[in-house]
XYZ file of C-alpha atoms in Angstrom:
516
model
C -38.105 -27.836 10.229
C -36.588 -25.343 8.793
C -37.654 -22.178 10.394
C -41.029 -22.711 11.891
C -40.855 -23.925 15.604
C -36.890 -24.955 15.188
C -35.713 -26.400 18.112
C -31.952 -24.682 16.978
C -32.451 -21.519 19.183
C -32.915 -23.861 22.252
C -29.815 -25.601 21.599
C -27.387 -23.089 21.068
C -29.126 -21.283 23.891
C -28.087 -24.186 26.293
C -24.818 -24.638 24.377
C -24.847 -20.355 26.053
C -25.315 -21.094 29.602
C -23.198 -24.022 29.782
C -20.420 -21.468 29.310
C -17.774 -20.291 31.923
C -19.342 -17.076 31.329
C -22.621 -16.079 31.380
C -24.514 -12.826 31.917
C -28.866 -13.482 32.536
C -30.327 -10.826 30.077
C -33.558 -12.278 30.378
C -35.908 -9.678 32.012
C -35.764 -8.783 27.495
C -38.510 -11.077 27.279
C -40.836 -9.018 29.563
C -40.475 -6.231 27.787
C -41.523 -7.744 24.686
C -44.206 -9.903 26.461
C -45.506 -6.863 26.776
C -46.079 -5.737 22.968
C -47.205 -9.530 22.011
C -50.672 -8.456 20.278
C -50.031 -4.844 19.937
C -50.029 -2.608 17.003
C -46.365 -2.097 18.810
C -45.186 -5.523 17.926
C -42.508 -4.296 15.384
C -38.794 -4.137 17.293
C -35.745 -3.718 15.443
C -32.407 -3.816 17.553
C -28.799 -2.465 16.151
C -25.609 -3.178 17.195
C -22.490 -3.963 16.863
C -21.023 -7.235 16.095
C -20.082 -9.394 19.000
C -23.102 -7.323 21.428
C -24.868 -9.973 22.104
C -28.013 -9.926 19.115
C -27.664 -13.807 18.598
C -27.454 -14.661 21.989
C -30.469 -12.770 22.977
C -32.470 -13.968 19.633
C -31.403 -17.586 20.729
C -32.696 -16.948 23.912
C -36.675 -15.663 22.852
C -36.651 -18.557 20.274
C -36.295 -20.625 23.312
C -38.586 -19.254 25.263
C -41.226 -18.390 22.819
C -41.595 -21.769 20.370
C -44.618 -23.933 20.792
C -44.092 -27.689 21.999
C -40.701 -26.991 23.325
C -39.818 -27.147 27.511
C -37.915 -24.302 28.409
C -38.254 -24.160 32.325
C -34.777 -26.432 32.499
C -32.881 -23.086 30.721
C -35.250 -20.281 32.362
C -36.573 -21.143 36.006
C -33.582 -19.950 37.565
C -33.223 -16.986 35.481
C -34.715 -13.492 36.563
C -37.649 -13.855 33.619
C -39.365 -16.707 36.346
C -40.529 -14.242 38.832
C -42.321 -12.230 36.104
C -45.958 -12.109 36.076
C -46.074 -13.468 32.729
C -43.571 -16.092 32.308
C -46.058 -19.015 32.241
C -48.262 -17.307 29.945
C -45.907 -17.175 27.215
C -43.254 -19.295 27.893
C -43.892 -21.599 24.890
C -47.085 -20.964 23.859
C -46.384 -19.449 20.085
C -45.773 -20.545 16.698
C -42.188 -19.139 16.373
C -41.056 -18.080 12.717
C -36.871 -17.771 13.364
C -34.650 -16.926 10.758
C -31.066 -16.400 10.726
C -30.573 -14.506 7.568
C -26.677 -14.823 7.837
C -26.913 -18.228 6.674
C -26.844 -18.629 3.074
C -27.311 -22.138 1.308
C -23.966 -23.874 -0.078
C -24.249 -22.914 -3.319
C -25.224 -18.513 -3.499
C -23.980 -16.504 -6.059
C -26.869 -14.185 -6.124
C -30.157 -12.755 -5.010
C -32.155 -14.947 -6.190
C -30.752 -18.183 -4.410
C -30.534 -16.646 -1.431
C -33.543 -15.265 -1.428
C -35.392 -18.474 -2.740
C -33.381 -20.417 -0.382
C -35.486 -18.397 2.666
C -39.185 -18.319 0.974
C -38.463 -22.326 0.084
C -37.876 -22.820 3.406
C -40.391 -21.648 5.422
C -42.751 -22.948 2.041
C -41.597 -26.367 3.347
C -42.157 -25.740 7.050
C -46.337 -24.293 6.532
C -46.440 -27.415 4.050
C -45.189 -30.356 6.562
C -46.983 -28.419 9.237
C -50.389 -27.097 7.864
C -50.642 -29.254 4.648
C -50.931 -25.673 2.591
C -48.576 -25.709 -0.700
C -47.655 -23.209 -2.716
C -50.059 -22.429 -5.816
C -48.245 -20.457 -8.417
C -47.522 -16.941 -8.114
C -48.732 -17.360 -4.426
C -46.374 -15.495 -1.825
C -45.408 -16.967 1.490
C -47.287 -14.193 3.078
C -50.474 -15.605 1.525
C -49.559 -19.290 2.901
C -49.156 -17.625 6.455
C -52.513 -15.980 6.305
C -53.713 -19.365 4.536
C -52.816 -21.195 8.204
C -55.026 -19.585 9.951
C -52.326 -19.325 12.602
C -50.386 -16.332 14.484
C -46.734 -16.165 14.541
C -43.551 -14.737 16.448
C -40.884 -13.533 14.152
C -37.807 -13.650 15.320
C -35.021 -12.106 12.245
C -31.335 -12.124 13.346
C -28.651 -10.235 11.220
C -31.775 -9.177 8.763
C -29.072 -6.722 6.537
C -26.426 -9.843 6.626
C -26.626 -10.346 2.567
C -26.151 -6.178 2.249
C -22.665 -6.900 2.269
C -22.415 -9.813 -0.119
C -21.002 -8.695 -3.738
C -23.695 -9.789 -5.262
C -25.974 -7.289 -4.214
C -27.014 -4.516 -6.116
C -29.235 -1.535 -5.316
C -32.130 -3.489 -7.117
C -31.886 -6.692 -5.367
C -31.547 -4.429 -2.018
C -35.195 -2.701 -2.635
C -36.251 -6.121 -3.718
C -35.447 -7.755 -0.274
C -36.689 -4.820 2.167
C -40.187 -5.054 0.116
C -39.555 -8.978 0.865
C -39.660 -8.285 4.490
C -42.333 -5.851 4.160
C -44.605 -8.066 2.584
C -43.806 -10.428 4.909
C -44.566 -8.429 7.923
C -46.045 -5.400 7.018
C -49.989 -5.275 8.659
C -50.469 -8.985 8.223
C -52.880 -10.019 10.782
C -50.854 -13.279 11.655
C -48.187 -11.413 13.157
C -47.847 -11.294 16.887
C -44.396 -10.125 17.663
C -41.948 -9.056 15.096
C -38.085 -9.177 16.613
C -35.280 -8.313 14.263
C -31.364 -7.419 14.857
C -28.847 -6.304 12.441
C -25.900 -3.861 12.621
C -27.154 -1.302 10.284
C -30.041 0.995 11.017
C -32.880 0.303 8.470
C -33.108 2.893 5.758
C -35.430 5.943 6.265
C -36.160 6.858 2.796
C -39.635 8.793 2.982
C -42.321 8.585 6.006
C -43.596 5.757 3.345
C -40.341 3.457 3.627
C -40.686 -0.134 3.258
C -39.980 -0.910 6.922
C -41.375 1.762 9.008
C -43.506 -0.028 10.978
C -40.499 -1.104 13.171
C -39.726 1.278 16.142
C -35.522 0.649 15.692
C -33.365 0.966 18.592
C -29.448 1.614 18.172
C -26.586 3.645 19.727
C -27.950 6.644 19.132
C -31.134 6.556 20.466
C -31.975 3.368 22.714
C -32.980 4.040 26.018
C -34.972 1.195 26.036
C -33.349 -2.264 25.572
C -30.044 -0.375 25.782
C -29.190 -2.473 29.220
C -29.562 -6.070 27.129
C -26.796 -5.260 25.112
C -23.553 -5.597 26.323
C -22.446 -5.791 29.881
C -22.758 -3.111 32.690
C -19.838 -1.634 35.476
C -22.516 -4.615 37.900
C -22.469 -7.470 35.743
C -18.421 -7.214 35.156
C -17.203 -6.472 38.843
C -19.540 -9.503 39.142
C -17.831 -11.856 37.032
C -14.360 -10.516 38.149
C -15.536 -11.786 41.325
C -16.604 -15.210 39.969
C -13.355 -15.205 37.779
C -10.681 -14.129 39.479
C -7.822 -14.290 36.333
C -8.103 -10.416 34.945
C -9.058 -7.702 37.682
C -11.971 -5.476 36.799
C -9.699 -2.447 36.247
C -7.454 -4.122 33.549
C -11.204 -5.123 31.564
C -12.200 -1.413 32.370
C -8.959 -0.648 30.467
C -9.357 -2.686 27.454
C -13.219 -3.156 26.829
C -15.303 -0.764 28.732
C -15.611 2.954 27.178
C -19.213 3.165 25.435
C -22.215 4.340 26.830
C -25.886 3.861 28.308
C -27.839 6.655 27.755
C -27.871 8.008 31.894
C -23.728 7.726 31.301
C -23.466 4.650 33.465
C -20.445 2.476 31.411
C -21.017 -0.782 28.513
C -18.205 -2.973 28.177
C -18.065 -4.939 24.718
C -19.447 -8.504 26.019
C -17.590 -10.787 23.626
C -14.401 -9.392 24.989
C -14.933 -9.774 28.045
C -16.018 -12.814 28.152
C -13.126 -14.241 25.681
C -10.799 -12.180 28.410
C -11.837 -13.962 31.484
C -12.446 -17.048 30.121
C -8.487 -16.887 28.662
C -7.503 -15.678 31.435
C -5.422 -12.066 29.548
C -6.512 -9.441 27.898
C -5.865 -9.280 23.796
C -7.622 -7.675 21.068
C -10.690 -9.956 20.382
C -13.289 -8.279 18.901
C -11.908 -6.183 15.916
C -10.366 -8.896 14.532
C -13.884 -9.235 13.208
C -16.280 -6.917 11.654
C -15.591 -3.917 8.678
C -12.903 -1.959 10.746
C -10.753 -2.169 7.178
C -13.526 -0.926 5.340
C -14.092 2.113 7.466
C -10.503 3.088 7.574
C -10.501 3.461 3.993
C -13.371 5.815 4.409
C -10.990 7.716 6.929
C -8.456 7.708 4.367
C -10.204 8.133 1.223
C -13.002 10.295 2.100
C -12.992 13.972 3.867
C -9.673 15.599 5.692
C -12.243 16.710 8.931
C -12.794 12.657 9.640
C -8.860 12.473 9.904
C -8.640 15.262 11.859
C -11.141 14.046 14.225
C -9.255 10.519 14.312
C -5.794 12.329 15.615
C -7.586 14.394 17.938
C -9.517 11.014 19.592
C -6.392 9.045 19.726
C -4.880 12.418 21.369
C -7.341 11.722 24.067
C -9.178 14.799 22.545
C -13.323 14.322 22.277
C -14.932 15.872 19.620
C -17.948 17.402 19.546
C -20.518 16.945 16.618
C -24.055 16.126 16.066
C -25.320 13.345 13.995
C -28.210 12.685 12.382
C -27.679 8.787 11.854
C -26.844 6.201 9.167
C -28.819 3.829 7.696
C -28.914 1.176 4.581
C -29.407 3.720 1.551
C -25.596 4.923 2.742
C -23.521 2.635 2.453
C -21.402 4.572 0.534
C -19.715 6.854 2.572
C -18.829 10.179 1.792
C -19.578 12.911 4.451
C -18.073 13.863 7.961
C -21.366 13.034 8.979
C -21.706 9.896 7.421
C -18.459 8.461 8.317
C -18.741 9.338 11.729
C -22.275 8.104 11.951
C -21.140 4.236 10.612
C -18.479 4.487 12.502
C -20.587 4.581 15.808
C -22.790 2.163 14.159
C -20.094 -0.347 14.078
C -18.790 0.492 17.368
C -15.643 1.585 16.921
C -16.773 4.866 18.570
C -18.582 6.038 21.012
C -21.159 9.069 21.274
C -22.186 10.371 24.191
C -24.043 13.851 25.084
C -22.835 15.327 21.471
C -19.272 14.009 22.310
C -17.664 11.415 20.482
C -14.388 9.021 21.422
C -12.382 5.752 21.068
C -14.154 3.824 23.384
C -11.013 1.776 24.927
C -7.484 0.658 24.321
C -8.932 -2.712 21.936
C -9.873 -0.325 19.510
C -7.088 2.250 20.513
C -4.537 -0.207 18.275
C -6.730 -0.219 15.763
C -6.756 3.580 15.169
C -3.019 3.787 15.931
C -2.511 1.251 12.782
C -4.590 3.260 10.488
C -2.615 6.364 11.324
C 0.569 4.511 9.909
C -1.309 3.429 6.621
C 0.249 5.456 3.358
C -2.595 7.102 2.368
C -2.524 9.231 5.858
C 0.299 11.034 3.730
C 1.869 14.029 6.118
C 0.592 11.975 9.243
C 2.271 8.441 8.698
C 5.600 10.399 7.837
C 5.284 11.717 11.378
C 3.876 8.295 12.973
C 7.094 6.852 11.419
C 9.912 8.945 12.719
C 7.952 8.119 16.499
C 10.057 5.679 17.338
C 13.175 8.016 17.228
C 11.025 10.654 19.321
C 11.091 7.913 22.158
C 14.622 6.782 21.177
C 16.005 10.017 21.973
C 13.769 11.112 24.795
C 14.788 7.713 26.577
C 18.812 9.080 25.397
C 17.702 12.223 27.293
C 18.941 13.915 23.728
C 17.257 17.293 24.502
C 18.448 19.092 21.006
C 17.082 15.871 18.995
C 13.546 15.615 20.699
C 13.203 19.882 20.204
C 14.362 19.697 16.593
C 11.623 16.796 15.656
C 9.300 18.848 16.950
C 10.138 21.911 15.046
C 10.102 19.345 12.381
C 6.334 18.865 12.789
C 5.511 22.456 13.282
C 6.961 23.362 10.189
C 4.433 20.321 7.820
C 1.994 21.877 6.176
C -0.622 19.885 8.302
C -3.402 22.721 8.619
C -5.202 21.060 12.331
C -1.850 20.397 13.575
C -0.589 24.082 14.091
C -0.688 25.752 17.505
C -3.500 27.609 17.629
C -4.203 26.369 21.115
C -3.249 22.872 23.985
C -5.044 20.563 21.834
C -3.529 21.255 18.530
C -0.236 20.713 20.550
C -1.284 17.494 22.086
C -2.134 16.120 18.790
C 1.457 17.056 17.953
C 3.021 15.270 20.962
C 0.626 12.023 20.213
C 1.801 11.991 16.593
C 5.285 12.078 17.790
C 5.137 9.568 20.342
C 2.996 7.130 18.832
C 5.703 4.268 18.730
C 5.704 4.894 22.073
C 2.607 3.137 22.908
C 3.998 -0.350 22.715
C 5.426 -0.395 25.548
C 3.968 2.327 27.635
C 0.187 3.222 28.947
C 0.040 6.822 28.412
C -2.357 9.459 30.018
C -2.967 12.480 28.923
C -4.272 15.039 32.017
C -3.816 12.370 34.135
C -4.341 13.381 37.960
C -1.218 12.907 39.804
C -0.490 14.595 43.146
C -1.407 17.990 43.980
C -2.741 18.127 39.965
C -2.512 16.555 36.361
C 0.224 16.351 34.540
C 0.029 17.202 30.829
C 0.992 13.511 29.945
C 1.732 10.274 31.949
C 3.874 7.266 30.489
C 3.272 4.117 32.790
C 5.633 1.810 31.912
C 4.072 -1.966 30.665
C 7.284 -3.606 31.872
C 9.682 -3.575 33.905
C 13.434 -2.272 33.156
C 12.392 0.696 31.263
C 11.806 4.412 32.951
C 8.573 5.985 33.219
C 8.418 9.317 31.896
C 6.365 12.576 32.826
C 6.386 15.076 30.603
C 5.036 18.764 30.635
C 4.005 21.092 28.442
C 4.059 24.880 28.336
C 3.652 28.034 25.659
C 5.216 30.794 26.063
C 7.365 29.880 29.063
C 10.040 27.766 29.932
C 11.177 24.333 30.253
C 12.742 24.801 33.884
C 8.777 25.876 34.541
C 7.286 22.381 33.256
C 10.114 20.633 35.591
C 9.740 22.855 38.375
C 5.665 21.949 38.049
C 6.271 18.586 37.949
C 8.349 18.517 41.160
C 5.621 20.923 42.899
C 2.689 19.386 42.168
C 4.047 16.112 43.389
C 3.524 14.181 39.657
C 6.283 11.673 40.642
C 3.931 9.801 43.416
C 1.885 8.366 40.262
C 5.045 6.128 39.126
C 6.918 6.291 42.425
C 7.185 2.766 41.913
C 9.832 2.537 38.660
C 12.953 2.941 39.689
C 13.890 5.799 36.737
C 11.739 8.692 35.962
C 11.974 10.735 32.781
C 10.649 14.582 33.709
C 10.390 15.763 30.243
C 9.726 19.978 30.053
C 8.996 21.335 26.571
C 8.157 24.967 25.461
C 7.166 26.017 23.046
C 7.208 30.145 22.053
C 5.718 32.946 19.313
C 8.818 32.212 17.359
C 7.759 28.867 16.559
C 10.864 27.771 18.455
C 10.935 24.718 20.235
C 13.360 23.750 23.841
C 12.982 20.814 25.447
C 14.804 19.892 29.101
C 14.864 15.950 30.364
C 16.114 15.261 34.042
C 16.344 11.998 35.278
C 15.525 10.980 38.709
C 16.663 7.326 40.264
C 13.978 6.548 42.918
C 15.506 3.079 43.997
């Protein structure tokens, strides 16, 4: 079979739980037990690559499709001591269709698209003995059965980003799905996932029948998709080869709508199965595509960038993204797919890089040419840290003046975070080998910004900021407030005080203290 009562979803749902790591998101299937029947049957799910969509679209084709056993893969999970796991634990006709997969030979709508409609053709044939009549629609052979049916549609906007697909073929395939689902009496449950939110084009759009759940505005399945502060302290404590705090670090950072922390579940579970953290999951997924919508598109979105990877969250309300814009061309928009995709997160109005995976990412694109003014500065960083680490005060005041004097309209002074943008820029090479805070709480306060040392052998350094003042005031503040105690352990520490005044002139002081 192709699609109708596959037994696929129940393999590669055991192939899941044979895995080192496995998180039990089944208590999903009550909540859609729930709307089996109902004129609420329509669920559409966006996320992010890598969240978990196929795993959890596996997991209802195994439990839902008729003549299969699934108490082997779901008595022990938490779904068994639900009051209605027996009565729909295969019991239903299960329609599943993966429409990432596209037949071997695809160079345009029409095969893939006949490739889907001849399969499940094939499927109500073998099964029900119906065939096709001319000009008859595979909706009409489902209604012909008789029979009621569980849709399950993983990565439904999958062939949106093949080449082939113009705007034509696009209205063509969400009328497809429409037809297909769209008040037809044989539908009990409709379950689809995809990364982009489904174009809202009028109150009449093709596919509003679906309530759709994503980032922005899930407070419902929002828990099934990805892994919580529980789950991961969990598995730390199952896995003992990468603590909780160094995941935290690298994969945590988005949001569940009550603020309580997501971690990105692929990483994770690549991290503790490897046993080290690395940059898993954008090495997949459109992060190219969106940078050149940073770089090509509106000056605010690279504004907002620098300020993020400054530590800096910016505030801004959007309105959402869906299929009708995939061409990019607004703040809005850009910020919107961006959150889509997951490489940021948004949070009470607020958005930010979610962790340090994706903090690389950003810190590449800043380097890119076409950042102009920006990469000039990202590319003398390296000096910056050269001749703090030299303690060559003159050098690290002058590149600073340096900056201050670019015609970069966000980066001058007019207040801390304009400045902090500054120091970012400048010590962005930096970053290789250091973990670096900004406000990070250290003894009696926070220090303006922290540089933990990844290694050993090189010194950590401290460094304060002030307007208006002096640079024997950031030491002095450094030394007061106790900031030393949050590196105590490197034998060299950097304190770094720079001023800057109304004369747009820069001084910078750098004492060196040898704890050990």
């Amino acid at each position: 079979m192709n699609y109708l009562n596959t037994p696929y979803p129940m393999i590669h749902f055991r192939k899941v739980q044979k895995q080192k790591i496995y998180v039990d998101k089944s208590m999903l299937i009550s909540r859609l037990n729930g709307l089996i029947g109902t004129n609420d049957c329509y669920v559409c799910i966006t996320r992010p690559r890598r969240f978990g969509k196929t795993t959890n679209a596996n997991m209802l084709g195994a439990y839902y499709t008729k003549e299969a056993d699934g108490h082997s893969l779901f008595d022990h999970l938490s779904i068994s001591d639900d009051p209605t796991y027996q009565e729909h634990l295969n019991r239903h006709n299960v329609i599943y269709i993966d429409f990432s997969r596209m037949p071997d030979t695809c160079s345009s709508y029409e095969d893939y698209i006949n490739y889907v409609k001849d399969g499940i053709r094939e499927d109500l044939e073998e099964t029900y003995g119906l065939s096709g009549r001319p000009g008859v629609s595979v909706s009409d052979l489902l209604r012909d059965s008789g029979e009621f049916f569980i849709f399950i549609l993983d990565e439904w906007d999958a062939v949106f980003y093949e080449k082939f697909m113009s705007r034509e073929d696009k209205t063509h395939y969400l009328k497809f799905i429409k037809n297909l689902l769209k008040d037809q009496p044989y539908v009990e449950l409709a379950y689809m996932t995809g990364i982009l939110p489904i174009a809202k084009y009028s109150s009449g759009s093709e596919l509003n029948m679906f309530r759709e759940y994503n980032f922005m505005n899930d407070y419902i399945y929002e828990a099934y998709f990805g892994m919580s502060e529980e789950e991961v302290r969990k598995l730390c404590g199952e896995n003992q080869s990468v603590s909780y705090e160094e995941l935290k670090y690298w994969y945590d950072g988005y949001y569940m709508s009550d603020g309580r922390s997501l971690f990105n579940p692929r990483s994770v579970n690549c991290a503790l199965s490897d046993g080290v953290c690395l940059n898993y999951w954008t090495e997949t997924g459109p992060m190219n595509e969106v940078a050149d919508c940073i770089e090509h598109n509106v000056d605010e979105v690279r504004e907002d960038i620098v300020k993020m990877v400054a530590g800096i969250p910016v505030e801004v309300e959007l309105q959402g993204y869906s299929v009708s814009e995939l061409e990019l061309n607004t703040r809005d928009e850009i910020l919107s797919a961006m959150v889509v995709y997951g490489f940021l997160s948004y949070h009470d109005g607020m958005l930010r890089i979610p962790n340090y995976e994706l903090m690389e990412k950003y810190q590449k694109v800043l380097a890119r040419d076409s950042m102009g003014e920006v990469k000039k500065i990202v590319n003398g960083s390296r000096e910056m840290l050269e001749a703090t680490l030299a303690c060559d005060e003159i050098r690290v005041a002058s590149m600073l003046e340096e900056v201050h004097d670019r015609e970069i309209p966000f980066l001058e002074y007019h207040d801390e975070n304009a400045l902090s943008c500054v120091i970012t820029l400048c010590y962005l090479y930096a970053r290789k080998d250091y973990e670096i805070e900004r406000e990070a709480k250290s003894g009696k306060g926070y220090c303006d910004y922290l540089f933990r040392p990844k290694k050993a052998g090189i010194p950590a350094i401290i460094l304060e900021l002030k307007v208006g003042k002096s640079c024997e005031d950031a030491i002095a503040q450094i030394k007061e407030k106790n900031y030393i105690q949050k590196v105590k352990e490197c034998r060299e520490i950097l304190l770094v005080g720079i001023n800057y005044d109304k004369n747009k002139h820069h001084e910078c002081r750098i004492e060196k203290i040898v704890t050990k």
